[in-house]
Coordinates of C-alpha atoms and ligand atoms in Angstrom, one line a residue:
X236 CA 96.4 -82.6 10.9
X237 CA 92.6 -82.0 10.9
X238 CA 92.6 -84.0 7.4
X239 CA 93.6 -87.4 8.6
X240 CA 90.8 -89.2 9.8
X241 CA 92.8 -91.3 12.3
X242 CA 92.7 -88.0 14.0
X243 CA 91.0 -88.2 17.5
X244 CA 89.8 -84.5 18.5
X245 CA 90.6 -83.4 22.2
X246 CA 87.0 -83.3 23.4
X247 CA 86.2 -80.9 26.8
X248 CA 82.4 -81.3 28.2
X249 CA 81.7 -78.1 29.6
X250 CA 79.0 -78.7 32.3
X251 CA 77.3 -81.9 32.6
X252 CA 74.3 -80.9 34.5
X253 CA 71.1 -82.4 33.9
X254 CA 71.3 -82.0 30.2
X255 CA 75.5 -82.1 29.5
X256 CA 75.2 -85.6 31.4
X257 CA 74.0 -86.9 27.8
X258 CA 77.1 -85.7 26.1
X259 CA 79.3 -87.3 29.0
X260 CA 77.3 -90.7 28.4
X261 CA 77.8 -90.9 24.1
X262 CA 81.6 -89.9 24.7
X263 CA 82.6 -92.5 27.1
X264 CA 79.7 -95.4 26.2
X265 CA 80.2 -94.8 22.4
X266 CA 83.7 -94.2 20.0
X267 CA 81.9 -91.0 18.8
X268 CA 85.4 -90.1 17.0
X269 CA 87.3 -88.5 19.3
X270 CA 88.5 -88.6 23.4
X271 CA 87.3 -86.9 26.6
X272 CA 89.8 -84.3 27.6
X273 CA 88.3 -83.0 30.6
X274 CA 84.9 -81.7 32.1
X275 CA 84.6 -78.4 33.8
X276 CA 82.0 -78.2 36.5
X277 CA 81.8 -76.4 39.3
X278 CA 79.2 -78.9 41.1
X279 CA 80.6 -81.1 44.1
X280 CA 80.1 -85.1 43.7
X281 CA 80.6 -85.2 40.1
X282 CA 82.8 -88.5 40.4
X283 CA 80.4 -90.2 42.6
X284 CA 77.3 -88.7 40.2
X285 CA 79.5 -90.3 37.1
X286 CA 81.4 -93.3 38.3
X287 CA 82.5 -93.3 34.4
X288 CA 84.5 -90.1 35.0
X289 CA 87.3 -92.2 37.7
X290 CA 86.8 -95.1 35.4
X291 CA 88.5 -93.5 32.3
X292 CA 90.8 -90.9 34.4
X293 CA 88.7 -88.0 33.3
X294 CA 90.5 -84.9 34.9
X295 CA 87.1 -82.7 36.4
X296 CA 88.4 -78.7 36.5
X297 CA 85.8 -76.1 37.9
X298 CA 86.8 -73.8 35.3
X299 CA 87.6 -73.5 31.7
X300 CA 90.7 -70.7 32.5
X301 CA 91.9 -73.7 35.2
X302 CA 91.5 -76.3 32.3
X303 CA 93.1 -74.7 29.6
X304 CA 96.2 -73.7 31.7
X305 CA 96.9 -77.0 31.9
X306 CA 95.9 -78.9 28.7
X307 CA 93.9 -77.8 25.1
X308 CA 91.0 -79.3 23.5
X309 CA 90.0 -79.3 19.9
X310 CA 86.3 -79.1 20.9
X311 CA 84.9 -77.5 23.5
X312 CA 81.0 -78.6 24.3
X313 CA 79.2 -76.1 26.4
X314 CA 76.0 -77.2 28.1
X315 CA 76.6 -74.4 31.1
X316 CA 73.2 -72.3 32.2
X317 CA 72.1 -69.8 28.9
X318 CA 73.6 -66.8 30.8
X319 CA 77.1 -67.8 31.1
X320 CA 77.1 -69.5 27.3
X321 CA 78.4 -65.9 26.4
X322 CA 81.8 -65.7 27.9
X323 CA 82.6 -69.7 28.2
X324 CA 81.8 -69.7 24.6
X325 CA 84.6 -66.7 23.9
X326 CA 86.7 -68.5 26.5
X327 CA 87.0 -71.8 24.4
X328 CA 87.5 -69.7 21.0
X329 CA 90.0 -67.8 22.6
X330 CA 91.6 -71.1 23.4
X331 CA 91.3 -72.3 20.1
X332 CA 89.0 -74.9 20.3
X333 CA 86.2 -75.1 18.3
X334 CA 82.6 -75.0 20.0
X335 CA 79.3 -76.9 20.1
X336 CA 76.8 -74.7 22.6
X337 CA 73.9 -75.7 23.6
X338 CA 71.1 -74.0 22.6
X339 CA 70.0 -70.7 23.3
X340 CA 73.7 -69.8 22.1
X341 CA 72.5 -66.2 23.5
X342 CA 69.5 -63.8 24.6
X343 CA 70.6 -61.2 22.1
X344 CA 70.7 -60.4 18.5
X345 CA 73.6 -58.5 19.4
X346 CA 75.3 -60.9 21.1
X347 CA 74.7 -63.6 18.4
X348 CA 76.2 -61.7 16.2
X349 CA 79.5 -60.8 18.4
X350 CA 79.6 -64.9 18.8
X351 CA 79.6 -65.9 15.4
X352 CA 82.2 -62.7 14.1
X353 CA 84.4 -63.8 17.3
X354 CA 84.4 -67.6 15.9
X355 CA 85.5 -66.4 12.7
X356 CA 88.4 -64.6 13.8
X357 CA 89.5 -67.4 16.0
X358 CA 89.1 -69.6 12.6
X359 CA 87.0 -71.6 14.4
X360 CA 83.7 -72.7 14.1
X361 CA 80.6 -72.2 16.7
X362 CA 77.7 -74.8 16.5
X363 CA 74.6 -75.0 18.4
X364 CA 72.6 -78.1 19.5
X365 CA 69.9 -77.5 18.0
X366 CA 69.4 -81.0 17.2
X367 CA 66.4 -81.2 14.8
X368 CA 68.6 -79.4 12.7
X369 CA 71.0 -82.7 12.5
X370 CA 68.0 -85.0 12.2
X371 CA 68.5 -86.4 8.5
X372 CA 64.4 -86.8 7.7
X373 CA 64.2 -82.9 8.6
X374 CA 67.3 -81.8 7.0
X375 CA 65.9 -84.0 3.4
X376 CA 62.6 -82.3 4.0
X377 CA 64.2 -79.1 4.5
X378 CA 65.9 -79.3 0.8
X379 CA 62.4 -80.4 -0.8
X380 CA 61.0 -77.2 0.7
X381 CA 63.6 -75.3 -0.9
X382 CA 63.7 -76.6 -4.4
X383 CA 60.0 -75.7 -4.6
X384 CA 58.8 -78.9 -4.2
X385 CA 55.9 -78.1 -2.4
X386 CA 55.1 -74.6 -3.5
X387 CA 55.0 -71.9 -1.2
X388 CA 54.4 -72.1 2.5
X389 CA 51.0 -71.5 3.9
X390 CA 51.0 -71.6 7.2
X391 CA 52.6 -73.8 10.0
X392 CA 51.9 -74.7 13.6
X393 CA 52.8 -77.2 16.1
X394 CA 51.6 -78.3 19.6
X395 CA 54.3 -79.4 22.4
X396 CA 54.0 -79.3 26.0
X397 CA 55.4 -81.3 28.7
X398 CA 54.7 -81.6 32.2
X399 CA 57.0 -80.2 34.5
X400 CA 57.2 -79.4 38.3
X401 CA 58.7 -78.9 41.7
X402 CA 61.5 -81.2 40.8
X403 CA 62.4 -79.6 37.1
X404 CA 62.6 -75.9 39.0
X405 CA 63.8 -77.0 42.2
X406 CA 67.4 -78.7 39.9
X407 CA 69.0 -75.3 39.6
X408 CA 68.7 -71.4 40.0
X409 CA 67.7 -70.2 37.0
X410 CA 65.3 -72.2 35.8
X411 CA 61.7 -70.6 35.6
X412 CA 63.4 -67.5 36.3
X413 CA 63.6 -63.9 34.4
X414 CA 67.0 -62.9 35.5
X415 CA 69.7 -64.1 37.6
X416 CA 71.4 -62.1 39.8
X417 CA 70.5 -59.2 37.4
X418 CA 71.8 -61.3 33.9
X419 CA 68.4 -61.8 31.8
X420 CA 67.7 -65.8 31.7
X421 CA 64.3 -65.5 30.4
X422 CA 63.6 -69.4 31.3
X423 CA 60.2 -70.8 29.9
X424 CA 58.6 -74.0 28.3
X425 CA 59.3 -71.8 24.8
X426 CA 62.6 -70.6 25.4
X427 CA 64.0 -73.8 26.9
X428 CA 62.2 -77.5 27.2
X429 CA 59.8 -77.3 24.3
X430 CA 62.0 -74.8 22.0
X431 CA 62.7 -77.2 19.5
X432 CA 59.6 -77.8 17.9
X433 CA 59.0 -74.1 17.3
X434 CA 62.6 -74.3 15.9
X435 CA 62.3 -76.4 13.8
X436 CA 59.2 -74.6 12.3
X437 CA 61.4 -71.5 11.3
X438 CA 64.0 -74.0 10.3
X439 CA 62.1 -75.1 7.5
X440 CA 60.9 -71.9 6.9
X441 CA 64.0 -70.3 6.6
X442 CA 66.1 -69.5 2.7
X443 CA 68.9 -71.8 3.0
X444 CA 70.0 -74.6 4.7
X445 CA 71.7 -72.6 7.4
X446 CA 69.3 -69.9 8.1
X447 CA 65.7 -70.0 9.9
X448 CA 63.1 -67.7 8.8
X449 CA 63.1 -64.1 10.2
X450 CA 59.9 -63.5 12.2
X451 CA 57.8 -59.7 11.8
X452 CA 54.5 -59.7 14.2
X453 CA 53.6 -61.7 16.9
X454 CA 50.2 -61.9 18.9
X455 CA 50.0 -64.6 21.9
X456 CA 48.9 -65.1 25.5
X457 CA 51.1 -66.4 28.1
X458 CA 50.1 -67.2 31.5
X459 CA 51.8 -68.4 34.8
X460 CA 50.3 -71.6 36.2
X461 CA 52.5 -72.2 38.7
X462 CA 52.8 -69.7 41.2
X463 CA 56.8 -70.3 42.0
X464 CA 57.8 -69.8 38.7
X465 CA 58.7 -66.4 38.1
X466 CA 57.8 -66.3 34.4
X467 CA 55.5 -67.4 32.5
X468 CA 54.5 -71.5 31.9
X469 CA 51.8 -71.3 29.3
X470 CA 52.3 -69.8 26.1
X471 CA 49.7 -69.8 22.9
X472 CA 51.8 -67.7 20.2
X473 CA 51.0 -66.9 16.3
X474 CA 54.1 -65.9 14.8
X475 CA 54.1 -64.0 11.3
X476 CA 57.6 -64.5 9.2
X477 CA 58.9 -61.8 7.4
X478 CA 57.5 -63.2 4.4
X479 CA 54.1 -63.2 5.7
X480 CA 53.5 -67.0 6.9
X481 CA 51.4 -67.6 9.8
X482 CA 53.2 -69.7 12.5
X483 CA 51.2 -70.9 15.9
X484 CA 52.6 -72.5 18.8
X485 CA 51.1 -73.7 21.8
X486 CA 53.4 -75.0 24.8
X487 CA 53.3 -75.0 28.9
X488 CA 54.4 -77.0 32.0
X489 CA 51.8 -77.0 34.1
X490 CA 50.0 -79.7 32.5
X491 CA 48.3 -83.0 33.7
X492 CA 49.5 -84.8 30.4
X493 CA 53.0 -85.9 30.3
X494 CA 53.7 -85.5 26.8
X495 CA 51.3 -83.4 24.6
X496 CA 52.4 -83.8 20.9
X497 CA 54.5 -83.0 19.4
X498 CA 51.8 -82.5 16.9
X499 CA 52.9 -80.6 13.6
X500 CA 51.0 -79.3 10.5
X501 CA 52.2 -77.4 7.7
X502 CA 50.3 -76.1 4.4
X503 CA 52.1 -76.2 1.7
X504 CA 50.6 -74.7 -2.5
X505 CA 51.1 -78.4 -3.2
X506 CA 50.9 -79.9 -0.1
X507 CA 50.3 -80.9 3.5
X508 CA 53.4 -81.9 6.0
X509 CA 52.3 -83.8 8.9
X510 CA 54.6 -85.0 11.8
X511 CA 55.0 -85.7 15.5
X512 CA 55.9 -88.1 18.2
X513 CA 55.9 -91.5 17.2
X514 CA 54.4 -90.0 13.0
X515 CA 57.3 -89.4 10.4
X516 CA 57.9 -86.3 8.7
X517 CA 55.2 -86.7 5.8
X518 CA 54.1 -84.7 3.1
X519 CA 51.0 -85.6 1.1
X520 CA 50.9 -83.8 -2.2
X521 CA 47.9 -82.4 -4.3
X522 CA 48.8 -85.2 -6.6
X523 CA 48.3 -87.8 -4.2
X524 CA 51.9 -88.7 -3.7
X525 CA 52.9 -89.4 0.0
X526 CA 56.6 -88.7 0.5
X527 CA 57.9 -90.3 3.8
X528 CA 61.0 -88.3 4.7
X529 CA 61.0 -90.9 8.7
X530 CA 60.9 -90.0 11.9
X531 CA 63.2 -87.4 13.8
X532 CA 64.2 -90.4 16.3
X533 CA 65.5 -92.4 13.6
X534 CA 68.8 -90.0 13.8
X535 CA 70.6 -90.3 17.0
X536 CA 70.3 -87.2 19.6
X537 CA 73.8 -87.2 20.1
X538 CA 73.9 -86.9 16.1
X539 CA 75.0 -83.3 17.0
X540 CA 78.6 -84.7 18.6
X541 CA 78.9 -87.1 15.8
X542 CA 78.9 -84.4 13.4
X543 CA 80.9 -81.2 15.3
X544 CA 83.6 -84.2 15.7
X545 CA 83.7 -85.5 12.2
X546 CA 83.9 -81.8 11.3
X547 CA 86.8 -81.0 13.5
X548 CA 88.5 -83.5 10.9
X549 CA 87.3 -82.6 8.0
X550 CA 88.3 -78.6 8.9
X551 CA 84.3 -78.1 8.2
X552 CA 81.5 -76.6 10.5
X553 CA 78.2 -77.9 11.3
X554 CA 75.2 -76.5 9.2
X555 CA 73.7 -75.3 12.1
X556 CA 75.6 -72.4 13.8
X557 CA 75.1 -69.3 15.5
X558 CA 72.5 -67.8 12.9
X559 CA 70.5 -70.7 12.9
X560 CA 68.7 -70.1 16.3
X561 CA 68.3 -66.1 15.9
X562 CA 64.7 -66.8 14.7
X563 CA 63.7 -68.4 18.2
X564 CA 65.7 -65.9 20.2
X565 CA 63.9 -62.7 18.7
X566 CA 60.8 -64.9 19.1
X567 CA 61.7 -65.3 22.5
X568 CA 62.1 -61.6 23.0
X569 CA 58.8 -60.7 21.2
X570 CA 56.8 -63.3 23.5
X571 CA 58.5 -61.9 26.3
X572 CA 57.2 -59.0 25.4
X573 CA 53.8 -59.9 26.2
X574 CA 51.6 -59.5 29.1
X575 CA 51.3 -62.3 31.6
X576 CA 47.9 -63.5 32.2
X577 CA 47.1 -65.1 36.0
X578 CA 44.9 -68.1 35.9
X579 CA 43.0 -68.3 39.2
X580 CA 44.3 -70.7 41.8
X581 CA 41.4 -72.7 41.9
X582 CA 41.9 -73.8 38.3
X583 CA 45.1 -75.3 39.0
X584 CA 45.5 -78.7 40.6
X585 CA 48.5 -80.3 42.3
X586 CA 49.1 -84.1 41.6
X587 CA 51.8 -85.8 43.2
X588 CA 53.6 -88.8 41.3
X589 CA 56.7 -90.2 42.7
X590 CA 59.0 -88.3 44.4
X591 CA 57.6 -85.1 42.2
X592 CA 54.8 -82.5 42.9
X593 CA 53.2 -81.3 39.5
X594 CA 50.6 -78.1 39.2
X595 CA 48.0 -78.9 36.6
X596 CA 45.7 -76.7 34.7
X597 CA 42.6 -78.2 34.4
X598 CA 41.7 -78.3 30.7
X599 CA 45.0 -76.7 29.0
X600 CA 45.2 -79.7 26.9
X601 CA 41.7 -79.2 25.3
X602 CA 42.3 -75.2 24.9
X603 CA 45.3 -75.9 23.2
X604 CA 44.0 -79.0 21.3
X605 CA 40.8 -76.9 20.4
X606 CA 43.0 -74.1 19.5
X607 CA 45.6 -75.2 17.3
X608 CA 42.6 -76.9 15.4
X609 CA 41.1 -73.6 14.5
X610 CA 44.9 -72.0 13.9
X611 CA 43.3 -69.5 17.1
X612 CA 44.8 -68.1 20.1
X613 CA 42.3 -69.3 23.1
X614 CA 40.2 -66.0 23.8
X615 CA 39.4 -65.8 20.3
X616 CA 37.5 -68.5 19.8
X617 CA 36.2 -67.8 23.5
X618 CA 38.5 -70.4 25.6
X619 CA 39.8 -69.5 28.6
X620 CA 42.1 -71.2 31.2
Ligands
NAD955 N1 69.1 -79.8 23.4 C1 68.3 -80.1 24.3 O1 67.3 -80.9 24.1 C2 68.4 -79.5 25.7 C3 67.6 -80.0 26.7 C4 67.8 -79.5 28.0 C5 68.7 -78.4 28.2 N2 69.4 -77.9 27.1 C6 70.3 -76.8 27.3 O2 71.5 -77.2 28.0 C7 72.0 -76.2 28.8 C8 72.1 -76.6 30.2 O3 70.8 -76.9 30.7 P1 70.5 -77.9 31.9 O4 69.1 -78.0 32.0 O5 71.4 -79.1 31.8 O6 71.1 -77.0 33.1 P2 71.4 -77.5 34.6 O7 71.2 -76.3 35.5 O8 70.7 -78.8 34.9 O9 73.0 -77.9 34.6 C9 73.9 -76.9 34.4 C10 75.3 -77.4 34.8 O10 76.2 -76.3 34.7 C11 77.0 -76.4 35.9 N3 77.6 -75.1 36.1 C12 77.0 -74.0 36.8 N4 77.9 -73.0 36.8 C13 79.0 -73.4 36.2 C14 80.3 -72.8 35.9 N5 80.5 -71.5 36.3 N6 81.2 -73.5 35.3 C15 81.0 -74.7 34.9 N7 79.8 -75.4 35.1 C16 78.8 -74.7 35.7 C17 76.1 -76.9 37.0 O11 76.9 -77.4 38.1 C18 75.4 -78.0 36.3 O12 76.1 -79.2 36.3 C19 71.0 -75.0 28.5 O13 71.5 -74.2 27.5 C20 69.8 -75.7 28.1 O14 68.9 -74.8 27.3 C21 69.3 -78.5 25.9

């Protein structure tokens, strides 16, 4: 059955909070190969929130054991809170549906691990939306690295922070937070908002197409800039991967600029990969040749659907499954790791814009501009926030 391409896979949206709600919109706006079987949510409303869901009779449950007593799904998308990923994912396995999670799959090695063995049991597979690692001019770039195009790797780094405040913490319980009723979380700008940028760095780093480089050392400095988040905001992180490349990182929340970067650099033996918002993927070579590889927006987000479904019916899995985000989760852990430095209250400034409040640390953006320039953590080139 899963050969025939006239084959619509059972689709079930596992929590369309505020990031599942994308998912909900491609599946019903868009034929993205296959039908909406259900959504399991446990939050009140959701038919007035998504007129869509009475529109095309969507059946709502407020769990997967109450949704899979009465119907099946081929492919279960899970875009719950990180720390109940874990079970919902074994849930919908155990099910026999396949899975696309949302990224972080998991908050331990471990529990990676247990995942991806538990998928292969269940012959199904487990992808994660990690989804620069669907985006066509990365994954092109990604096989130039690896034939040795470009010699070997240098050093990377990338700058993305966004601003977020009262509003982004205030949307649910765990974000910003360490734990949740005793279950790690571990919510920050790096773990969460502005991951995928650092992911995408060990992504290309990594030895094939489905791995991301292992990480060895790290050396950073986090701080908390806003005082009701319980961990830290600010992170300035050099990464070294197991084969000895140097990999910075500089993201936060509290911010006055909306948007800062995504800026990217990468030294290559033979060349220099440049890329960010509104810039393509670009290498320029020692020879002078520019190679143009486009820009990640020229794939669709929702690429990630398109290709879990298409894989359902071809009885294939998406390249980028559970391994492919253990790289940013031991990162995570290692920066976690790290002392949290307190910036003084008088350095932070509230600005309020709309309906939103928004804590600002005056000059992050120079300290991390300033920084990443210089391949530097802040205090050792004498910055400080
Ligand atoms: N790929 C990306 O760019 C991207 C962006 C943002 C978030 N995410 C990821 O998406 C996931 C969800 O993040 P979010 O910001 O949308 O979270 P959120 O807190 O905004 O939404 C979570 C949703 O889960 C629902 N929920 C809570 N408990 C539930 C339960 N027991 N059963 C079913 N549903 C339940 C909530 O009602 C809510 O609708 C996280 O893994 C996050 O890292 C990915």
């Amino acid at each position: 059955m899963s050969n025939q391409q006239n084959f619509r896979p059972r689709i079930l949206l596992v929590s369309v909070g505020m990031y599942g709600q994308k998912y909900l919109a491609e599946a019903t706006r868009q034929d993205v190969g296959g039908d909406v079987a259900g959504v399991v949510d446990v939050a009140e409303n959701l038919a007035e929130k998504f007129p869509v869901i009475a529109e095309k009779n969507i059946p709502v449950y407020a769990s997967l054991q109450s949704f899979f007593e009465k119907d099946r799904a081929d492919l279960a998308v899970i875009s719950s809170p990180i720390h109940l990923h874990t079970a919902m994912v074994l849930e919908c396995l155990k099910n026999g549906a396949h899975v696309l999670c949302e990224k972080p799959l998991c908050l331990t090695q471990e529990e990676t691990l247990r995942l991806a063995s538990a998928a292969k049991e269940a012959n199904r597979f487990l992808a994660l939306g990690w989804q620069l690692n669907y985006d066509r001019a990365v994954l092109a770039l990604k096989r130039d690295i690896l034939s040795g195009r470009f010699g070997r790797p240098l050093r990377m780094r990338c700058v993305h922070a966004m601003r977020r405040g009262r509003n982004y913490y205030a949307r649910s319980g765990w974000a910003g937070r360490i734990t949740v009723d005793g279950v790690e979380v571990l919510d920050s700008p790096f773990m969460n908002a502005c991951a995928h940028h650092f992911q995408l760095m060990t992504f290309l780093l990594g030895d094939t197409m489905e791995k991301a480089a292992a990480l060895a050392q790290v050396t950073g400095e986090l701080y908390r800039g806003n005082p009701d988040v319980e961990n830290y905001d600010i992170a300035a992180l050099r990464f070294t991967t197991a084969t000895g490349v140097p990999v910075c990182y500089y993201t936060a929340h509290p911010l006055k600029t909306k948007n800062l970067g995504q800026e990217g650099l990468a030294e290559f033996e033979h060349g220099t990969l440049t890329w960010g918002k509104g810039k393509p993927f670009l290498v320029k070579t020692d020879t002078g040749e520019e190679i143009n590889y486009g820009m990640d927006g020229n794939t669709p987000l929702m690429q990630k659907l398109y290709d879990a479904v298409q894989c359902v019916k071809d009885g294939a899995a998406p390249l980028c499954g559970a391994e492919a985000g253990l790289s940013h989760l031991n990162a995570v852990r290692m920066a976690q790791a790290l002392p949290v430095g307190k910036i003084d209250p008088a350095h932070v400034v509230w600005i309020e814009e709309g309906e939103d409040r928004f804590p600002c640390v005056t000059g992050l953006e120079e300290v991390f501009l300033r920084s990443a320039e210089k391949w530097a953590l802040p205090g050792e080139i004498g910055l400080s926030l």
